[in-house]
């Protein structure tokens, strides 16, 4: 007993020393170094290029094209890690699926750093990454399906399909599948108190950074992407941030639905005005430039291919030929179909392209009609209207109008059926009756003179 008491008394200073050193050690970890993977020292951090690729716009084909370029550059540089910096409201399911496949099948390790919102399809992309690190105040989830107008989609088949995709993505890193399903399907009830997630029917799950960490939908919370890289076990000495090129930034602006509609309106208006009221030059140039910008923006974004340019050029040529080559409207019809096909195929959504085209066409028609009325003297239709007159100044001598013969009498030389020749005042005159037959050598009188047309009738005795 006495020996045990000595041991306890001897251990008290050691315990007190450990208690004093613990806060100091904690402060060093919190303030002196960035958080890192447990068990990994600075000397054990993996070295090599780390690529940060922003996912900071609506998910569509343009973002997909940008990410493909980023992944290709990372591979060319021999990157050891790709960090997706996510802040997106979501977007097209099809593009999200293809991006998710690219992230999932990447030979380079991937991670998602959610600095803002990983909403809707953005959460699907994040779940396909090898790890998820979130910034304080960020969010992941709310992946219910909506249409182009932002209205909720109630199609059971589509919801079931998207729910299965989200569950599959969650399963990649053994995340709870019920939570992923609850991010999509409002009809599900999710009760996971041990994970801090409770959802009633009619709700959609959206997790804050702290909630996601507790639920296993985030692996760590850090303030910066550099801290996230360090925590993942990589050095931050060789970081490359993939930026949007000038063409890509311009493409984002040009593919805005409102801008696309305006470009189509300017293009249609300018080209049609130049065709029907030739001579200005400016409307045709401006209209053509508007169409070029429309196709350029969609081409850079990855929506349009070379065939859309070809369809547009063919359509424009056919419309011009219709004005000069008689084709009974066939060239004009084929040209219009080719032009519309090019415009629709160039857009990321057929439905949206047709809507924009319809609005642009109606607005352009109104403007074209107004311009045609104002400049009607210069319209191309004037080429098909005969406006020339035969005047004495141009060397044309009109037929002498023999008004002096009005009321004169004479004798028909030939039978008048109803035209023929009569002898009037000793002069042979070409005459015509009002429709009746007059035999030769019959007395006639002139009743009407209209230019070179002299009308006679028979004198009844």
Coordinates of C-alpha atoms in Angstrom, one line a residue:
X1 CA 0.0 0.0 0.0
X2 CA 2.8 2.3 1.0
X3 CA 4.6 1.4 -2.3
X4 CA 1.5 2.2 -4.4
X5 CA 1.2 5.6 -2.6
X6 CA 4.8 6.4 -3.6
X7 CA 4.1 5.5 -7.2
X8 CA 1.0 7.8 -7.3
X9 CA 2.9 10.7 -5.8
X10 CA 5.7 10.3 -8.2
X11 CA 3.4 10.2 -11.2
X12 CA 1.5 13.5 -10.3
X13 CA 4.3 15.8 -11.6
X14 CA 4.4 13.9 -14.9
X15 CA 0.6 14.2 -15.3
X16 CA 0.7 17.9 -14.5
X17 CA 3.5 18.4 -17.1
X18 CA 1.5 16.6 -19.8
X19 CA -1.6 18.8 -19.0
X20 CA 0.5 21.9 -19.3
X21 CA 2.0 20.8 -22.6
X22 CA -1.3 19.7 -24.3
X23 CA -2.7 23.2 -25.0
X24 CA 0.6 24.3 -26.3
X25 CA 0.8 21.4 -28.7
X26 CA -2.8 22.0 -29.8
X27 CA -2.1 25.6 -30.5
X28 CA 0.9 24.7 -32.7
X29 CA -1.2 22.3 -34.7
X30 CA -4.0 24.9 -35.2
X31 CA -2.0 28.0 -35.7
X32 CA 1.3 26.9 -37.0
X33 CA 0.5 24.4 -39.7
X34 CA -2.3 23.5 -42.1
X35 CA -4.3 20.4 -41.4
X36 CA -3.2 17.3 -43.1
X37 CA -4.0 13.7 -43.5
X38 CA -3.7 11.9 -40.1
X39 CA -0.4 10.1 -39.8
X40 CA 1.2 11.9 -42.8
X41 CA 4.2 14.2 -42.0
X42 CA 5.5 17.0 -44.1
X43 CA 8.2 14.8 -45.4
X44 CA 5.7 12.2 -46.5
X45 CA 3.6 14.6 -48.6
X46 CA 3.4 13.7 -52.2
X47 CA 5.1 16.1 -54.5
X48 CA 4.2 17.0 -58.1
X49 CA 1.9 19.4 -60.0
X50 CA -1.6 19.9 -58.5
X51 CA -4.3 21.3 -60.8
X52 CA -7.2 23.3 -59.5
X53 CA -10.0 23.4 -62.0
X54 CA -13.0 25.7 -61.2
X55 CA -16.5 24.4 -61.6
X56 CA -18.1 27.8 -61.2
X57 CA -20.8 28.1 -63.8
X58 CA -24.0 26.4 -64.9
X59 CA -23.4 22.8 -65.8
X60 CA -23.8 22.4 -69.6
X61 CA -21.7 21.4 -72.6
X62 CA -19.6 24.5 -72.3
X63 CA -18.4 23.6 -68.8
X64 CA -17.9 20.0 -69.9
X65 CA -15.6 21.2 -72.8
X66 CA -13.7 23.4 -70.3
X67 CA -13.1 20.6 -67.9
X68 CA -12.0 18.2 -70.7
X69 CA -9.4 20.8 -71.6
X70 CA -8.3 21.1 -67.9
X71 CA -8.0 17.3 -67.4
X72 CA -6.0 17.0 -70.6
X73 CA -3.6 19.8 -69.5
X74 CA -3.3 18.1 -66.1
X75 CA -2.3 14.8 -67.8
X76 CA 0.2 16.5 -70.1
X77 CA 1.9 18.2 -67.0
X78 CA 2.0 14.9 -65.1
X79 CA -0.3 16.2 -62.3
X80 CA -0.6 14.1 -59.2
X81 CA -3.9 15.5 -58.1
X82 CA -6.9 17.3 -59.7
X83 CA -8.9 19.5 -57.3
X84 CA -12.3 20.6 -58.6
X85 CA -13.3 23.9 -57.0
X86 CA -17.0 23.7 -57.0
X87 CA -19.6 26.5 -56.8
X88 CA -22.5 25.8 -59.1
X89 CA -26.3 26.0 -59.1
X90 CA -26.5 22.8 -61.2
X91 CA -27.5 22.4 -64.8
X92 CA -28.1 19.8 -67.4
X93 CA -28.3 16.2 -66.2
X94 CA -26.7 14.8 -69.4
X95 CA -23.6 17.1 -69.1
X96 CA -23.4 16.3 -65.4
X97 CA -23.3 12.6 -66.1
X98 CA -20.6 12.9 -68.7
X99 CA -18.5 15.1 -66.4
X100 CA -19.1 12.7 -63.5
X101 CA -17.8 9.8 -65.7
X102 CA -14.8 11.8 -66.6
X103 CA -14.0 12.6 -63.0
X104 CA -14.7 9.0 -61.8
X105 CA -12.6 7.4 -64.5
X106 CA -9.7 9.8 -64.4
X107 CA -6.3 8.2 -64.0
X108 CA -5.2 11.2 -61.9
X109 CA -6.6 11.2 -58.3
X110 CA -9.5 13.7 -58.0
X111 CA -11.1 15.6 -55.1
X112 CA -13.8 18.2 -54.9
X113 CA -13.4 21.3 -52.8
X114 CA -16.8 22.9 -52.4
X115 CA -16.3 26.6 -51.8
X116 CA -19.9 27.6 -52.3
X117 CA -22.8 25.5 -53.5
X118 CA -22.7 22.0 -55.0
X119 CA -26.3 22.1 -55.8
X120 CA -28.3 19.8 -58.0
X121 CA -26.1 18.3 -60.7
X122 CA -23.1 19.9 -58.9
X123 CA -23.5 17.5 -56.0
X124 CA -23.4 14.6 -58.4
X125 CA -20.1 15.8 -59.8
X126 CA -18.7 16.2 -56.3
X127 CA -19.8 12.7 -55.3
X128 CA -17.9 11.2 -58.2
X129 CA -14.6 12.7 -56.9
X130 CA -12.3 10.6 -54.7
X131 CA -12.8 13.0 -51.7
X132 CA -15.0 15.9 -50.7
X133 CA -13.6 18.8 -48.7
X134 CA -15.9 21.7 -47.9
X135 CA -15.4 25.3 -47.0
X136 CA -17.3 26.6 -43.9
X137 CA -20.7 27.9 -45.0
X138 CA -20.8 25.8 -48.2
X139 CA -23.6 23.4 -49.2
X140 CA -24.1 20.1 -51.0
X141 CA -27.4 18.6 -52.1
X142 CA -30.8 19.8 -53.3
X143 CA -30.6 17.7 -56.4
X144 CA -34.3 17.5 -57.4
X145 CA -35.0 17.6 -61.1
X146 CA -36.4 20.8 -62.7
X147 CA -37.2 21.7 -66.3
X148 CA -35.8 24.6 -68.4
X149 CA -38.2 27.0 -66.6
X150 CA -37.1 26.0 -63.1
X151 CA -40.4 24.1 -62.5
X152 CA -40.2 20.8 -60.6
X153 CA -40.3 17.6 -62.7
X154 CA -42.8 15.0 -61.5
X155 CA -42.0 12.3 -64.0
X156 CA -41.5 9.2 -61.8
X157 CA -39.3 7.5 -64.4
X158 CA -36.9 10.4 -64.7
X159 CA -36.8 10.8 -60.9
X160 CA -36.0 7.1 -60.4
X161 CA -33.2 7.3 -63.0
X162 CA -31.6 10.4 -61.5
X163 CA -32.0 8.9 -57.9
X164 CA -30.1 5.8 -59.0
X165 CA -27.3 7.8 -60.5
X166 CA -26.9 9.8 -57.2
X167 CA -27.0 6.6 -55.1
X168 CA -24.4 5.1 -57.4
X169 CA -22.1 8.1 -57.1
X170 CA -22.5 8.1 -53.3
X171 CA -21.6 4.4 -53.1
X172 CA -18.2 5.1 -54.7
X173 CA -16.9 6.3 -51.4
X174 CA -19.3 4.3 -49.2
X175 CA -21.5 7.3 -48.4
X176 CA -25.0 6.6 -47.1
X177 CA -27.3 5.9 -50.1
X178 CA -30.5 7.0 -48.4
X179 CA -29.2 10.6 -48.0
X180 CA -28.3 10.7 -51.7
X181 CA -31.8 9.5 -52.6
X182 CA -33.3 12.1 -50.3
X183 CA -31.4 14.8 -52.2
X184 CA -33.4 13.9 -55.3
X185 CA -36.8 12.4 -54.3
X186 CA -39.1 14.6 -52.2
X187 CA -41.4 11.7 -51.5
X188 CA -38.9 9.7 -49.5
X189 CA -38.7 9.8 -45.7
X190 CA -35.1 9.7 -44.4
X191 CA -34.5 9.3 -40.6
X192 CA -30.9 9.1 -39.8
X193 CA -30.5 10.7 -36.4
X194 CA -27.0 9.1 -35.9
X195 CA -25.9 11.0 -39.0
X196 CA -27.8 14.2 -38.1
X197 CA -30.1 13.9 -41.1
X198 CA -33.9 13.8 -40.8
X199 CA -36.2 14.4 -43.8
X200 CA -39.9 14.3 -44.0
X201 CA -42.0 13.8 -47.1
X202 CA -42.1 16.8 -49.3
X203 CA -38.6 18.0 -48.4
X204 CA -35.3 17.8 -50.2
X205 CA -32.0 17.2 -48.4
X206 CA -29.4 19.9 -48.6
X207 CA -26.4 19.7 -46.2
X208 CA -24.3 22.5 -44.8
X209 CA -20.5 21.8 -44.4
X210 CA -20.9 20.7 -40.8
X211 CA -23.9 18.5 -41.5
X212 CA -22.2 17.0 -44.5
X213 CA -19.1 16.2 -42.3
X214 CA -21.2 14.4 -39.7
X215 CA -23.2 12.6 -42.4
X216 CA -20.1 11.4 -44.2
X217 CA -20.8 13.5 -47.2
X218 CA -17.7 15.6 -46.6
X219 CA -14.3 14.3 -45.5
X220 CA -12.9 17.5 -44.1
X221 CA -13.7 21.2 -43.7
X222 CA -10.9 23.7 -44.6
X223 CA -10.8 27.4 -45.3
X224 CA -8.9 27.3 -48.5
X225 CA -8.2 24.9 -51.3
X226 CA -4.5 24.9 -50.4
X227 CA -5.4 23.6 -47.0
X228 CA -7.5 20.9 -48.6
X229 CA -4.6 19.9 -50.8
X230 CA -2.3 19.7 -47.8
X231 CA -4.9 17.6 -45.9
X232 CA -5.2 15.2 -48.8
X233 CA -1.4 14.5 -48.4
X234 CA 0.0 16.7 -51.3
X235 CA 2.4 19.6 -51.2
X236 CA 1.3 23.0 -52.3
X237 CA 4.6 23.9 -53.9
X238 CA 3.5 23.3 -57.5
X239 CA -0.2 24.4 -57.9
X240 CA -1.6 25.2 -61.3
X241 CA -5.0 26.9 -61.6
X242 CA -6.8 26.3 -64.9
X243 CA -8.4 29.6 -66.1
X244 CA -11.0 30.2 -68.7
X245 CA -9.5 31.5 -72.0
X246 CA -10.7 34.8 -73.5
X247 CA -12.7 32.8 -76.1
X248 CA -14.3 30.7 -73.4
X249 CA -15.3 33.8 -71.4
X250 CA -16.7 35.3 -74.5
X251 CA -18.5 32.1 -75.3
X252 CA -20.2 32.1 -71.8
X253 CA -21.5 35.6 -72.6
X254 CA -22.6 34.8 -76.1
X255 CA -24.5 31.6 -75.1
X256 CA -26.6 33.4 -72.6
X257 CA -30.2 32.7 -73.7
X258 CA -31.0 36.4 -73.9
X259 CA -27.9 37.3 -75.8
X260 CA -28.5 34.4 -78.2
X261 CA -32.0 35.6 -78.9
X262 CA -30.7 39.2 -79.6
X263 CA -28.0 37.9 -81.9
X264 CA -30.6 35.9 -83.9
X265 CA -32.8 38.9 -84.1
X266 CA -30.0 41.2 -85.4
X267 CA -28.8 38.5 -87.8
X268 CA -32.2 37.8 -89.4
X269 CA -33.1 41.5 -89.5
X270 CA -29.8 42.6 -91.0
X271 CA -29.6 39.9 -93.7
X272 CA -33.3 40.2 -94.8
X273 CA -33.1 44.0 -95.0
X274 CA -29.9 43.8 -97.1
X275 CA -31.6 41.3 -99.5
X276 CA -34.9 43.1 -100.0
X277 CA -33.6 46.7 -99.8
X278 CA -30.1 46.4 -101.3
X279 CA -27.6 49.2 -101.4
X280 CA -27.1 50.0 -97.7
X281 CA -24.3 47.4 -97.0
X282 CA -24.3 48.0 -93.2
X283 CA -27.4 45.9 -92.4
X284 CA -25.9 42.9 -94.3
X285 CA -22.5 43.2 -92.6
X286 CA -24.1 43.6 -89.1
X287 CA -26.5 40.8 -89.6
X288 CA -23.7 38.5 -90.9
X289 CA -21.5 39.4 -87.9
X290 CA -24.4 38.6 -85.5
X291 CA -24.8 35.2 -87.0
X292 CA -21.0 34.6 -86.9
X293 CA -21.0 35.5 -83.1
X294 CA -23.9 33.2 -82.5
X295 CA -22.2 30.2 -84.1
X296 CA -18.8 31.2 -82.7
X297 CA -20.1 31.2 -79.1
X298 CA -21.8 27.9 -79.5
X299 CA -18.8 26.4 -81.3
X300 CA -16.4 27.3 -78.5
X301 CA -18.8 26.1 -75.9
X302 CA -18.9 22.8 -77.6
X303 CA -22.6 22.9 -78.6
X304 CA -21.9 23.4 -82.4
X305 CA -19.8 21.5 -84.8
X306 CA -18.5 22.3 -88.3
X307 CA -21.7 21.0 -89.8
X308 CA -23.7 23.9 -88.3
X309 CA -21.5 26.4 -90.2
X310 CA -22.0 24.5 -93.4
X311 CA -25.8 24.5 -93.0
X312 CA -25.8 28.2 -92.3
X313 CA -23.7 29.1 -95.4
X314 CA -25.8 26.8 -97.7
X315 CA -29.0 28.3 -96.4
X316 CA -27.8 31.9 -96.9
X317 CA -26.6 31.1 -100.5
X318 CA -29.9 29.5 -101.4
X319 CA -31.9 32.5 -100.1
X320 CA -29.7 34.8 -102.2
X321 CA -30.2 32.6 -105.3
X322 CA -33.9 32.6 -104.8
X323 CA -34.0 36.3 -105.5
X324 CA -32.3 35.9 -108.9
X325 CA -33.0 32.4 -110.1
X326 CA -36.7 31.4 -110.9
X327 CA -37.3 28.3 -108.8
X328 CA -41.0 28.7 -107.8
X329 CA -39.9 29.1 -104.1
X330 CA -38.0 25.8 -103.9
X331 CA -34.6 27.4 -103.3
X332 CA -36.1 29.8 -100.7
X333 CA -37.7 26.9 -98.9
X334 CA -34.6 24.7 -98.9
X335 CA -32.5 27.7 -97.8
X336 CA -34.8 28.5 -94.9
X337 CA -34.8 24.9 -93.7
X338 CA -31.0 24.7 -93.9
X339 CA -30.6 28.0 -92.0
X340 CA -33.1 27.0 -89.3
X341 CA -31.4 23.6 -89.0
X342 CA -28.0 25.2 -88.5
X343 CA -29.3 27.6 -85.8
X344 CA -31.1 24.8 -83.9
X345 CA -28.2 22.3 -84.1
X346 CA -25.8 24.9 -82.9
X347 CA -27.7 25.5 -79.6
X348 CA -27.4 23.4 -76.5
X349 CA -31.1 22.8 -76.4
X350 CA -33.4 22.3 -79.4
X351 CA -36.4 23.6 -77.4
X352 CA -34.6 26.8 -76.4
X353 CA -33.2 27.3 -79.9
X354 CA -36.7 27.1 -81.4
X355 CA -38.1 29.5 -78.8
X356 CA -35.3 32.0 -79.4
X357 CA -35.7 31.6 -83.2
X358 CA -39.5 32.2 -83.0
X359 CA -39.1 35.3 -80.9
X360 CA -36.4 36.6 -83.1
X361 CA -38.3 35.9 -86.3
X362 CA -41.5 37.7 -85.1
X363 CA -39.5 40.8 -84.0
X364 CA -37.4 40.8 -87.2
X365 CA -40.5 40.6 -89.3
X366 CA -41.9 43.7 -87.7
X367 CA -38.7 45.7 -88.2
X368 CA -38.3 44.5 -91.8
X369 CA -41.8 45.5 -92.7
X370 CA -41.3 49.0 -91.2
X371 CA -38.0 49.4 -93.1
X372 CA -39.5 48.1 -96.4
X373 CA -42.3 50.7 -96.1
X374 CA -39.9 53.6 -95.4
X375 CA -37.5 52.6 -98.2
X376 CA -40.1 51.3 -100.7
X377 CA -38.5 53.2 -103.6
X378 CA -35.3 51.1 -103.1
X379 CA -36.9 47.7 -102.6
X380 CA -35.9 44.8 -104.8
X381 CA -39.4 44.4 -105.9
X382 CA -38.9 47.5 -108.1
X383 CA -36.7 45.4 -110.4
X384 CA -39.8 43.4 -111.4
X385 CA -42.0 46.5 -112.1
X386 CA -41.9 48.2 -115.5
X387 CA -41.5 51.9 -114.9
X388 CA -40.1 53.0 -118.3
X389 CA -42.2 55.2 -120.5
X390 CA -41.7 55.8 -124.2
X391 CA -41.2 59.5 -124.7
X392 CA -40.3 61.9 -127.5
X393 CA -37.1 62.8 -125.6
X394 CA -35.9 59.2 -125.9
X395 CA -36.6 59.2 -129.7
X396 CA -40.0 57.4 -129.6
X397 CA -42.6 59.1 -131.9
X398 CA -46.2 58.4 -130.7
X399 CA -48.9 57.6 -133.2
X400 CA -50.6 60.8 -134.4
X401 CA -54.1 61.1 -132.9
X402 CA -56.4 62.2 -135.8
X403 CA -59.1 63.9 -133.8
X404 CA -60.0 66.0 -136.8
X405 CA -61.6 62.9 -138.4
X406 CA -64.1 62.6 -135.6
X407 CA -67.6 62.7 -137.3
X408 CA -66.2 62.4 -140.8
X409 CA -67.9 60.0 -143.3
X410 CA -66.6 57.7 -146.0
X411 CA -66.9 54.3 -147.6
X412 CA -65.5 51.0 -146.5
X413 CA -63.0 49.6 -149.0
X414 CA -62.8 46.2 -147.4
X415 CA -65.2 44.2 -145.3
X416 CA -64.9 45.2 -141.6
X417 CA -64.8 42.1 -139.5
X418 CA -64.5 44.2 -137.3
X419 CA -61.3 45.8 -138.6
X420 CA -60.5 46.8 -142.1
X421 CA -59.8 49.8 -144.4
X422 CA -62.1 52.7 -145.3
X423 CA -61.8 55.7 -147.6
X424 CA -62.2 58.9 -145.6
X425 CA -61.8 62.2 -147.3
X426 CA -59.8 60.7 -150.1
X427 CA -57.4 58.9 -147.7
X428 CA -57.2 55.2 -146.9
X429 CA -57.6 54.8 -143.1
X430 CA -57.4 51.7 -141.0
X431 CA -60.6 51.5 -139.0
X432 CA -62.5 49.2 -136.7
X433 CA -66.2 48.7 -135.8
X434 CA -67.7 48.4 -132.4
X435 CA -68.1 44.7 -133.1
X436 CA -70.6 44.5 -135.9
X437 CA -69.9 43.4 -139.5
X438 CA -69.8 45.9 -142.2
X439 CA -69.6 44.9 -145.8
X440 CA -67.4 46.5 -148.4
X441 CA -68.5 49.7 -150.2
X442 CA -70.9 50.6 -147.3
X443 CA -71.2 54.2 -146.1
X444 CA -69.6 54.7 -142.7
X445 CA -69.0 57.5 -140.2
X446 CA -66.3 57.9 -137.6
X447 CA -67.7 57.9 -134.1
X448 CA -64.6 57.6 -131.9
X449 CA -60.9 58.4 -132.1
X450 CA -58.5 56.9 -129.4
X451 CA -54.9 57.5 -130.4
X452 CA -54.4 55.4 -133.5
X453 CA -57.6 53.5 -133.0
X454 CA -60.5 54.9 -135.3
X455 CA -63.9 53.5 -134.6
X456 CA -66.7 53.6 -137.3
X457 CA -70.3 52.6 -137.7
X458 CA -72.4 51.9 -140.8
X459 CA -74.7 54.8 -142.0
X460 CA -78.2 53.4 -142.4
X461 CA -80.2 55.1 -145.1

